[in-house]
Short mmCIF file of C-alpha atoms and ligand atoms in Angstrom, two decimals:
data_model
loop_
_atom_site.label_atom_id
_atom_site.label_comp_id
_atom_site.label_asym_id
_atom_site.label_seq_id
_atom_site.Cartn_x
_atom_site.Cartn_y
_atom_site.Cartn_z
CA MET A 43 65.10 116.71 91.22
CA ARG A 44 66.83 116.74 94.60
CA ALA A 45 70.55 116.06 94.70
CA TYR A 46 73.43 116.53 97.10
CA VAL A 47 76.41 118.59 95.99
CA ILE A 48 79.67 119.58 97.61
CA GLN A 49 79.65 123.41 97.52
CA PRO A 50 81.01 126.04 97.80
CA THR A 51 84.04 124.25 99.23
CA PHE A 52 85.03 120.84 100.57
CA GLY A 53 83.95 119.52 103.96
CA LEU A 54 81.09 117.41 105.27
CA GLU A 55 79.44 120.59 106.55
CA HIS A 56 79.26 121.71 102.89
CA LEU A 57 77.40 118.66 101.63
CA THR A 58 74.25 120.48 100.53
CA ALA A 59 70.85 119.29 99.30
CA VAL A 60 69.82 121.33 96.22
CA ASP A 61 67.24 121.35 93.45
CA ARG A 62 68.71 120.58 90.04
CA PRO A 63 67.08 120.08 86.64
CA ASP A 64 66.32 116.42 85.88
CA PRO A 65 68.94 114.98 83.52
CA GLY A 66 67.57 114.74 79.99
CA PRO A 67 66.51 114.42 77.30
CA VAL A 68 68.11 110.98 77.23
CA GLY A 69 70.90 111.08 74.64
CA LEU A 70 72.35 108.46 72.33
CA GLY A 71 73.75 105.51 74.27
CA GLN A 72 72.35 106.80 77.56
CA VAL A 73 69.93 105.46 80.14
CA LEU A 74 68.05 107.49 82.72
CA VAL A 75 67.88 105.85 86.14
CA ARG A 76 65.55 106.77 89.00
CA VAL A 77 67.77 106.11 92.02
CA ARG A 78 66.34 103.94 94.80
CA ALA A 79 69.35 103.47 97.09
CA VAL A 80 72.93 104.70 97.37
CA SER A 81 75.74 103.11 99.37
CA LEU A 82 78.74 104.88 100.85
CA ASN A 83 82.38 104.02 100.43
CA TYR A 84 85.33 105.38 102.38
CA ARG A 85 86.36 107.12 99.15
CA ASP A 86 83.16 109.20 99.26
CA LEU A 87 84.23 110.60 102.61
CA LEU A 88 87.67 111.46 101.18
CA VAL A 89 85.98 113.12 98.17
CA VAL A 90 83.68 115.25 100.35
CA ARG A 91 86.56 116.27 102.61
CA GLY A 92 88.69 117.27 99.60
CA GLN A 93 91.30 114.61 100.42
CA TYR A 94 90.68 112.51 97.29
CA ASN A 95 91.30 115.23 94.72
CA PRO A 96 91.72 118.74 96.15
CA ARG A 97 91.51 120.16 92.59
CA MET A 98 88.13 118.56 91.86
CA PRO A 99 85.82 121.18 90.32
CA LEU A 100 82.84 122.09 92.52
CA PRO A 101 79.90 121.80 92.83
CA ARG A 102 80.09 118.01 92.45
CA VAL A 103 77.55 115.31 93.26
CA PRO A 104 79.39 112.68 95.37
CA CYS A 105 79.08 108.86 95.54
CA SER A 106 79.71 106.10 93.03
CA ASP A 107 77.29 103.39 94.14
CA ALA A 108 73.57 103.31 93.46
CA VAL A 109 70.81 101.03 92.34
CA GLY A 110 67.72 102.26 90.56
CA GLU A 111 65.12 101.66 87.94
CA VAL A 112 65.67 102.49 84.28
CA VAL A 113 62.94 104.98 83.36
CA ALA A 114 64.05 106.01 79.86
CA VAL A 115 66.64 104.93 77.29
CA GLY A 116 68.26 106.62 74.30
CA PRO A 117 66.96 105.65 70.85
CA ASP A 118 69.91 103.35 70.06
CA VAL A 119 70.07 101.53 73.43
CA THR A 120 69.65 97.74 73.15
CA THR A 121 71.00 96.14 76.32
CA VAL A 122 68.59 97.52 78.94
CA GLN A 123 65.01 98.73 78.89
CA PRO A 124 62.68 100.74 81.09
CA GLY A 125 61.80 98.78 84.22
CA ASP A 126 65.21 97.07 84.52
CA ARG A 127 66.89 97.39 87.93
CA VAL A 128 70.51 98.44 87.45
CA CYS A 129 73.63 99.67 89.20
CA GLY A 130 76.01 102.11 87.56
CA THR A 131 79.59 100.92 87.18
CA PHE A 132 82.30 102.70 89.16
CA ALA A 133 84.26 103.72 86.05
CA GLN A 134 81.74 104.46 83.32
CA ALA A 135 84.17 103.96 80.42
CA TRP A 136 85.83 100.75 81.71
CA GLU A 137 84.13 97.80 80.11
CA ASP A 138 86.94 95.25 80.32
CA ASN A 139 90.66 94.93 81.02
CA PRO A 140 93.16 96.39 80.50
CA LEU A 141 92.63 99.60 82.42
CA THR A 142 93.32 102.68 80.31
CA GLU A 143 93.89 106.26 81.38
CA ALA A 144 90.56 107.29 79.86
CA ALA A 145 88.73 104.55 81.77
CA ALA A 146 90.45 105.46 85.04
CA ARG A 147 89.23 109.03 84.53
CA SER A 148 85.57 108.14 84.16
CA THR A 149 84.64 107.45 87.76
CA LEU A 150 81.28 108.38 89.23
CA GLY A 151 81.46 110.76 92.15
CA GLY A 152 85.07 111.57 91.25
CA ASP A 153 85.78 112.57 87.67
CA LEU A 154 82.06 112.74 86.89
CA ASP A 155 79.07 113.80 88.92
CA GLY A 156 78.01 110.93 91.18
CA VAL A 157 74.78 109.26 92.17
CA LEU A 158 73.58 110.95 95.39
CA ALA A 159 70.60 112.30 93.47
CA GLU A 160 67.06 111.30 92.55
CA TYR A 161 67.97 110.71 88.87
CA VAL A 162 71.20 109.95 87.03
CA ALA A 163 71.95 109.62 83.32
CA LEU A 164 74.50 106.88 82.66
CA SER A 165 76.10 105.20 79.69
CA GLU A 166 74.36 102.06 78.44
CA HIS A 167 77.76 100.38 78.83
CA GLY A 168 78.12 101.79 82.33
CA VAL A 169 75.22 99.89 83.94
CA VAL A 170 74.62 96.27 84.93
CA ILE A 171 71.38 94.50 85.80
CA VAL A 172 71.55 93.41 89.45
CA PRO A 173 70.79 90.00 91.01
CA GLU A 174 67.06 89.58 91.59
CA HIS A 175 67.30 88.14 95.10
CA LEU A 176 68.87 91.32 96.51
CA THR A 177 66.88 94.15 98.08
CA ASP A 178 67.57 97.66 96.76
CA GLU A 179 69.61 98.40 99.88
CA GLU A 180 71.75 95.31 99.29
CA ALA A 181 72.16 95.84 95.54
CA ALA A 182 73.33 99.43 96.08
CA THR A 183 76.44 98.11 97.86
CA LEU A 184 77.89 96.30 94.84
CA PRO A 185 79.61 98.73 92.41
CA CYS A 186 82.72 99.72 94.39
CA ALA A 187 83.38 97.61 97.50
CA ALA A 188 82.08 94.31 96.14
CA VAL A 189 83.76 94.57 92.73
CA THR A 190 87.03 95.59 94.42
CA ALA A 191 86.88 92.59 96.76
CA TRP A 192 86.00 90.31 93.84
CA HIS A 193 88.97 91.69 91.86
CA ALA A 194 91.26 90.94 94.81
CA VAL A 195 90.15 87.39 95.62
CA ALA A 196 88.76 85.94 92.39
CA SER A 197 92.03 86.17 90.50
CA GLY A 198 92.56 82.42 90.57
CA PHE A 199 94.86 82.90 93.53
CA VAL A 200 92.21 81.97 96.09
CA ALA A 201 91.13 78.33 96.33
CA THR A 202 90.51 75.58 98.85
CA ASP A 203 94.11 75.22 100.00
CA LYS A 204 94.74 78.96 100.36
CA THR A 205 94.66 81.33 103.32
CA VAL A 206 93.53 84.92 102.95
CA LEU A 207 94.18 87.72 105.47
CA LEU A 208 91.64 90.55 105.64
CA GLN A 209 92.01 93.87 107.47
CA GLY A 210 89.09 95.35 109.40
CA THR A 211 85.39 94.80 108.95
CA GLY A 212 84.47 97.50 106.42
CA GLY A 213 82.74 97.04 103.10
CA VAL A 214 85.63 95.68 101.03
CA SER A 215 86.81 93.26 103.72
CA LEU A 216 83.39 91.73 104.40
CA PHE A 217 82.73 91.17 100.69
CA ALA A 218 86.20 89.59 100.44
CA LEU A 219 85.30 87.37 103.41
CA GLN A 220 82.10 86.16 101.75
CA PHE A 221 83.74 85.56 98.35
CA ALA A 222 86.84 83.85 99.78
CA LYS A 223 84.77 81.48 101.93
CA LYS A 224 82.61 80.47 98.95
CA LEU A 225 85.82 79.85 96.99
CA GLY A 226 86.84 77.47 99.78
CA ALA A 227 89.69 79.46 101.31
CA ARG A 228 90.61 79.83 104.96
CA VAL A 229 90.00 83.40 106.12
CA LEU A 230 91.87 85.30 108.83
CA ILE A 231 90.61 88.75 109.77
CA THR A 232 91.70 91.69 111.92
CA SER A 233 89.52 94.28 113.62
CA SER A 234 89.78 97.06 116.19
CA ARG A 235 86.89 95.51 118.15
CA ASP A 236 86.24 92.06 119.58
CA ASP A 237 82.49 92.31 119.00
CA LYS A 238 83.13 92.90 115.29
CA LEU A 239 85.50 89.91 115.22
CA ALA A 240 82.72 87.78 116.69
CA ARG A 241 80.36 88.94 113.93
CA ALA A 242 83.01 88.17 111.30
CA MET A 243 83.27 84.63 112.71
CA ASP A 244 79.50 84.32 112.39
CA LEU A 245 79.95 85.20 108.71
CA GLY A 246 82.47 82.37 108.31
CA ALA A 247 85.88 83.81 109.21
CA ASP A 248 88.13 81.06 110.60
CA ALA A 249 90.18 83.16 113.02
CA GLY A 250 90.44 86.79 114.04
CA VAL A 251 92.68 89.13 115.95
CA ASN A 252 92.23 92.57 117.47
CA TYR A 253 94.86 94.80 115.86
CA LYS A 254 94.57 97.33 118.68
CA THR A 255 95.38 94.87 121.47
CA MET A 256 97.76 92.85 119.25
CA PRO A 257 99.60 95.42 117.09
CA ASP A 258 101.98 92.73 115.79
CA TRP A 259 99.17 90.91 114.02
CA ASP A 260 101.64 89.83 111.35
CA LYS A 261 103.22 87.42 113.88
CA TRP A 262 99.74 86.14 114.70
CA ALA A 263 99.00 85.60 110.98
CA ARG A 264 102.23 83.67 110.46
CA GLY A 265 101.45 81.61 113.55
CA GLN A 266 98.07 80.74 112.07
CA THR A 267 99.83 79.31 109.01
CA GLY A 268 102.49 77.27 110.79
CA GLY A 269 105.06 80.01 110.22
CA VAL A 270 104.68 79.91 106.42
CA GLY A 271 102.59 83.05 105.87
CA VAL A 272 99.26 83.63 104.17
CA ASP A 273 98.73 83.33 100.42
CA LEU A 274 96.93 86.65 99.96
CA VAL A 275 96.55 89.85 101.98
CA VAL A 276 93.68 92.17 101.04
CA GLU A 277 95.45 95.38 102.03
CA VAL A 278 93.05 98.19 102.92
CA GLY A 279 95.29 100.00 105.40
CA GLY A 280 97.92 101.20 102.93
CA ALA A 281 101.27 102.63 103.97
CA GLY A 282 100.46 102.24 107.69
CA THR A 283 99.92 98.48 107.45
CA LEU A 284 101.91 97.42 104.40
CA ASP A 285 105.10 96.44 106.21
CA ARG A 286 103.15 94.08 108.46
CA SER A 287 101.25 92.73 105.46
CA VAL A 288 104.55 91.89 103.77
CA LYS A 289 105.62 90.09 106.96
CA SER A 290 102.32 88.19 106.98
CA VAL A 291 102.50 86.84 103.44
CA ARG A 292 104.35 83.72 102.31
CA HIS A 293 107.19 83.54 99.76
CA ALA A 294 105.72 84.18 96.28
CA GLY A 295 102.45 85.26 97.89
CA ARG A 296 100.33 88.21 96.86
CA ILE A 297 99.21 91.50 98.37
CA ALA A 298 96.18 93.17 96.81
CA LEU A 299 96.85 96.85 97.49
CA ILE A 300 93.51 98.62 97.80
CA GLY A 301 93.17 101.17 100.57
CA VAL A 302 94.63 104.02 102.53
CA LEU A 303 92.86 103.71 105.90
CA ALA A 304 95.90 103.53 108.15
CA GLY A 305 97.79 106.58 106.87
CA GLY A 306 101.50 106.23 107.48
CA THR A 307 104.54 106.95 105.37
CA GLY A 308 107.57 105.05 104.22
CA PHE A 309 107.71 101.50 103.08
CA ASN A 310 110.64 99.16 102.67
CA PRO A 311 110.29 97.36 99.31
CA LEU A 312 113.27 95.06 99.83
CA PRO A 313 111.36 92.12 101.40
CA LEU A 314 109.05 92.10 98.36
CA VAL A 315 112.06 91.51 96.16
CA MET A 316 113.81 89.02 98.41
CA ARG A 317 110.69 86.91 98.94
CA GLY A 318 109.22 87.19 95.44
CA ILE A 319 105.98 88.76 96.63
CA CYS A 320 103.54 90.17 94.09
CA LEU A 321 102.13 93.59 95.02
CA GLN A 322 99.06 94.24 92.88
CA GLY A 323 97.47 97.67 92.81
CA ILE A 324 93.71 97.38 92.44
CA LEU A 325 91.30 99.99 91.14
CA VAL A 326 87.78 98.58 91.66
CA GLY A 327 87.29 96.63 88.41
CA PRO A 328 85.74 96.78 84.94
CA ARG A 329 82.10 96.14 84.00
CA ALA A 330 83.00 92.61 82.83
CA MET A 331 84.19 91.80 86.35
CA PHE A 332 80.97 93.23 87.84
CA LEU A 333 78.95 90.90 85.57
CA ALA A 334 81.04 87.86 86.55
CA MET A 335 80.70 88.75 90.24
CA ASN A 336 76.93 89.06 89.92
CA LEU A 337 76.74 85.52 88.52
CA PHE A 338 78.72 84.29 91.54
CA ILE A 339 76.49 86.22 93.95
CA GLU A 340 73.41 84.73 92.29
CA ARG A 341 74.78 81.20 92.25
CA HIS A 342 75.62 81.34 95.95
CA GLN A 343 72.65 83.54 96.88
CA LEU A 344 75.06 85.83 98.76
CA ARG A 345 73.65 88.81 100.64
CA PRO A 346 75.78 91.91 101.29
CA VAL A 347 76.15 92.96 104.92
CA VAL A 348 74.19 96.20 105.38
CA ASP A 349 75.04 97.96 108.63
CA LYS A 350 72.48 100.77 108.64
CA VAL A 351 70.08 102.50 106.26
CA PHE A 352 69.55 106.27 106.41
CA PRO A 353 66.82 108.28 104.65
CA PHE A 354 67.90 110.57 101.77
CA ALA A 355 67.16 113.61 103.95
CA ASP A 356 69.79 112.39 106.46
CA ALA A 357 72.63 111.76 104.00
CA THR A 358 75.05 113.81 106.08
CA ALA A 359 74.30 111.62 109.13
CA ALA A 360 75.16 108.58 106.99
CA PHE A 361 78.56 110.12 106.21
CA ARG A 362 79.06 110.90 109.91
CA HIS A 363 78.35 107.27 110.73
CA LEU A 364 80.99 106.21 108.18
CA GLU A 365 83.40 108.69 109.72
CA SER A 366 82.82 107.23 113.19
CA GLY A 367 84.16 103.82 112.13
CA ASN A 368 81.42 102.14 114.15
CA HIS A 369 79.94 100.41 111.11
CA PHE A 370 80.20 96.71 110.25
CA GLY A 371 79.79 96.37 106.48
CA LYS A 372 77.91 98.84 104.31
CA ILE A 373 76.08 102.09 105.03
CA VAL A 374 73.15 102.81 102.73
CA ILE A 375 71.01 105.86 101.93
CA SER A 376 67.49 105.01 100.81
CA LEU A 377 65.44 107.11 98.40
CA ALA A 378 62.34 104.94 98.87
CA GLY A 379 59.04 106.57 99.81
N1 NAP B 578 91.51 100.74 95.25
C1 NAP B 578 90.19 100.72 95.11
O1 NAP B 578 89.67 100.60 94.02
C2 NAP B 578 89.35 100.83 96.34
C3 NAP B 578 88.01 100.40 96.31
C4 NAP B 578 87.27 100.42 97.50
C5 NAP B 578 87.86 100.89 98.67
N2 NAP B 578 89.14 101.34 98.64
C6 NAP B 578 89.81 101.78 99.85
O2 NAP B 578 89.86 100.66 100.72
C7 NAP B 578 89.75 101.09 102.06
C8 NAP B 578 88.56 100.39 102.69
O3 NAP B 578 87.39 100.86 102.08
P1 NAP B 578 85.97 100.46 102.64
O4 NAP B 578 84.98 101.17 101.78
O5 NAP B 578 85.88 99.00 102.86
O6 NAP B 578 86.03 101.21 104.04
P2 NAP B 578 85.03 101.12 105.25
O7 NAP B 578 83.83 100.34 104.89
O8 NAP B 578 84.86 102.48 105.77
O9 NAP B 578 85.86 100.22 106.28
C9 NAP B 578 86.68 100.79 107.20
C10 NAP B 578 87.09 99.72 108.22
O10 NAP B 578 88.44 99.39 108.02
C11 NAP B 578 89.02 99.08 109.26
N3 NAP B 578 90.25 99.86 109.50
C12 NAP B 578 90.38 101.18 109.71
N4 NAP B 578 91.65 101.47 109.98
C13 NAP B 578 92.33 100.31 109.94
C14 NAP B 578 93.68 99.96 110.16
N5 NAP B 578 94.60 100.85 110.49
N6 NAP B 578 94.03 98.66 110.03
C15 NAP B 578 93.12 97.74 109.70
N7 NAP B 578 91.81 98.00 109.50
C16 NAP B 578 91.44 99.29 109.61
C17 NAP B 578 88.00 99.36 110.32
O11 NAP B 578 87.44 98.10 110.67
P3 NAP B 578 87.32 97.68 112.22
O12 NAP B 578 86.34 98.65 112.80
O13 NAP B 578 86.84 96.27 112.15
O14 NAP B 578 88.69 97.81 112.81
C18 NAP B 578 86.99 100.23 109.61
O15 NAP B 578 85.69 100.08 110.11
C19 NAP B 578 89.64 102.61 102.00
O16 NAP B 578 90.92 103.18 102.13
C20 NAP B 578 89.11 102.87 100.61
O17 NAP B 578 89.43 104.17 100.14
C21 NAP B 578 89.89 101.33 97.51
#
């Protein structure tokens, strides 16, 4: 089979297409999946650059998110069968909460070889059947960004009388926008570009601000809530945006800490204490959460926002597009045809 590996060292210029033996024979508890589409996450770029885990053994197949068809199952497998269309879960050994160290160390395209390959062998308990109404390109976007967004907003904290603040228009934020709107919340969103803000409004965002032309977007967010502050911030910037997120959130509000896009160092924890704010670190989510999210996606017939689809042969160009920051939503690599 064809697969991409990072070798002999890190760097996008070292993402190399190679021939590898097909995985198999299919072992106990395993399913063999013929991959149809892969989606990229910002993490995949960090992995390829060596910024995610510089000590990661190489060669390694990158990427956590794929959809494909089950083509063979181990003799004891009962939950899926050949012909089923499945996604792998981000952390193969994380079926339900609480998160354990072993589960956190079972991530595709991180601890384990990933899915940027024609075939992958996965655990029976590390796959989920995907909603029927989604195309392969759409379904491939679910395992990381969508489950993370679901984890952040579907905690019971988001409801009709709540306001959620989202940062940027990448994969996590646009899933959070779609979920939060269906849960009835008011959604505020930031972006570096006015045209992207306009597209976010078309998706249902209630108000938006350009964080380049208005760097003190926290004041804007408070203004949008009558000076009270938002109920939830979906924090994808990290240290570079966290202080402003804390200023944006109300007393006893919540910040779902997810990303590291904005770099930055130093953070003053005192306002968290003084204003009773809950800072929740989020690592994607377990398989049980993926299943619950799929039910929600089916019920509301939601469709992920796919920015651009690249052929498998142009996987490096897909990563370059992610690197450019020009995308709106998800970047997908198709193995069709
Ligand atoms: N903890 C977890 O389990 C988990 C899971 C998924 C993702 N993540 C992390 O979450 C972050 C987002 O991931 P993603 O896959 O959604 O990324 P993505 O699709 O590449 O989205 C990136 C977008 O974020 C916006 N952005 C960049 N810098 C920003 C800044 N300083 N302030 C506000 N927005 C900024 C930009 O939107 P505009 O162009 O609109 O400005 C950019 O297009 C990454 O750091 C990723 O590693 C963590």
